[in-house]
Amino acid sequence: LDEIAIALGFTLFVMTGVIRRLRQIADNSMLFAAGRPLNPVLEGNDEISYLDSAFHRMVETVSDLRHREQAVVDNAQDVILSLHTDLIFASVNKACHRAWGYLP
């Protein structure tokens, strides 16, 4: 019976750490979606730290691509716009001033 209690206690201890680390990755996904800075990269040499490290690299890549895309849109000579589903302008690039006389 003591061995079972020790095994359960150890399992609970390990699982608490695993759950805490997985929650940080889940929290990072919410922070990324909100455009906020991520939590620091998890330290370690296990699968969870590798996953978190890969997530951070992915966020850096996506952020870089977003900046590049925005630079292309901002510097385009043609009007580029996006609409909400109800056909209201969501965004318009700077070319609309030259083409239509309106500021973005």
Short mmCIF file of C-alpha atoms in Angstrom, two decimals:
data_model
loop_
_atom_site.label_atom_id
_atom_site.label_comp_id
_atom_site.label_asym_id
_atom_site.label_seq_id
_atom_site.Cartn_x
_atom_site.Cartn_y
_atom_site.Cartn_z
CA LEU A 1 0.00 0.00 0.00
CA ASP A 2 2.88 2.39 0.78
CA GLU A 3 4.41 1.67 -2.63
CA ILE A 4 1.13 2.53 -4.33
CA ALA A 5 0.87 5.80 -2.42
CA ILE A 6 4.46 6.69 -3.32
CA ALA A 7 3.84 5.82 -6.99
CA LEU A 8 0.67 7.90 -7.06
CA GLY A 9 2.40 10.81 -5.36
CA PHE A 10 5.28 10.67 -7.81
CA THR A 11 2.88 10.43 -10.77
CA LEU A 12 0.94 13.43 -9.49
CA PHE A 13 4.17 15.38 -9.05
CA VAL A 14 5.35 14.60 -12.60
CA MET A 15 1.95 15.23 -14.19
CA THR A 16 1.61 18.59 -12.42
CA GLY A 17 4.87 19.73 -14.04
CA VAL A 18 3.82 18.40 -17.45
CA ILE A 19 0.43 20.09 -17.24
CA ARG A 20 2.00 23.40 -16.15
CA ARG A 21 4.39 23.31 -19.11
CA LEU A 22 1.64 22.39 -21.58
CA ARG A 23 -0.50 25.22 -20.23
CA GLN A 24 2.32 27.64 -20.99
CA ILE A 25 2.32 26.49 -24.61
CA ALA A 26 -1.46 26.88 -24.75
CA ASP A 27 -1.12 30.33 -23.17
CA ASN A 28 1.48 31.25 -25.80
CA SER A 29 -0.97 30.35 -28.56
CA MET A 30 -3.54 32.71 -27.04
CA LEU A 31 -0.92 35.45 -26.64
CA PHE A 32 0.13 35.03 -30.26
CA ALA A 33 -3.48 35.23 -31.44
CA ALA A 34 -3.88 38.45 -29.43
CA GLY A 35 -0.67 39.94 -30.83
CA ARG A 36 0.99 40.03 -27.42
CA PRO A 37 4.53 38.95 -26.46
CA LEU A 38 4.99 35.26 -25.69
CA ASN A 39 6.14 33.72 -22.44
CA PRO A 40 9.85 32.87 -22.40
CA VAL A 41 10.94 29.65 -24.12
CA LEU A 42 10.66 26.64 -21.83
CA GLU A 43 14.01 25.24 -20.81
CA GLY A 44 14.84 21.57 -20.97
CA ASN A 45 15.66 18.73 -23.32
CA ASP A 46 12.28 17.04 -23.48
CA GLU A 47 9.53 16.91 -26.08
CA ILE A 48 7.57 19.73 -24.44
CA SER A 49 10.52 22.13 -24.52
CA TYR A 50 11.19 21.15 -28.16
CA LEU A 51 7.55 21.84 -28.99
CA ASP A 52 7.65 25.22 -27.26
CA SER A 53 10.89 26.12 -29.01
CA ALA A 54 9.37 25.17 -32.38
CA PHE A 55 6.29 27.26 -31.56
CA HIS A 56 8.48 30.29 -30.81
CA ARG A 57 10.36 29.82 -34.11
CA MET A 58 7.04 29.54 -35.96
CA VAL A 59 5.80 32.78 -34.35
CA GLU A 60 9.01 34.56 -35.41
CA THR A 61 8.58 33.31 -38.98
CA VAL A 62 4.90 34.29 -39.17
CA SER A 63 5.65 37.72 -37.69
CA ASP A 64 8.42 38.28 -40.22
CA LEU A 65 6.12 37.24 -43.07
CA ARG A 66 3.38 39.57 -41.78
CA HIS A 67 5.82 42.49 -41.80
CA ARG A 68 6.98 41.66 -45.32
CA GLU A 69 3.41 41.35 -46.55
CA GLN A 70 2.49 44.68 -44.97
CA ALA A 71 5.48 46.34 -46.63
CA VAL A 72 4.33 45.03 -50.03
CA VAL A 73 0.79 46.28 -49.45
CA ASP A 74 1.96 49.66 -48.14
CA ASN A 75 4.25 50.24 -51.12
CA ALA A 76 1.95 48.95 -53.86
CA GLN A 77 1.01 51.40 -56.61
CA ASP A 78 -2.49 49.94 -56.92
CA VAL A 79 -5.25 50.18 -54.34
CA ILE A 80 -5.40 47.08 -52.17
CA LEU A 81 -8.28 46.76 -49.76
CA SER A 82 -10.07 44.22 -47.65
CA LEU A 83 -13.73 44.11 -46.75
CA HIS A 84 -15.65 42.78 -43.79
CA THR A 85 -18.34 40.21 -44.59
CA ASP A 86 -20.92 43.03 -44.54
CA LEU A 87 -18.95 44.80 -47.34
CA ILE A 88 -17.57 47.55 -45.09
CA PHE A 89 -13.92 48.51 -45.66
CA ALA A 90 -11.66 46.76 -43.17
CA SER A 91 -8.42 48.24 -44.48
CA VAL A 92 -7.08 50.16 -47.46
CA ASN A 93 -3.47 50.77 -48.45
CA LYS A 94 -1.81 54.16 -49.02
CA ALA A 95 -2.40 54.07 -52.78
CA CYS A 96 -6.05 55.00 -52.21
CA HIS A 97 -4.95 58.59 -51.53
CA ARG A 98 -3.36 58.92 -54.96
CA ALA A 99 -6.11 56.99 -56.78
CA TRP A 100 -9.21 58.22 -54.95
CA GLY A 101 -8.07 61.25 -52.94
CA TYR A 102 -8.90 59.63 -49.58
CA LEU A 103 -6.51 58.87 -46.75
CA PRO A 104 -6.42 55.24 -45.72
#
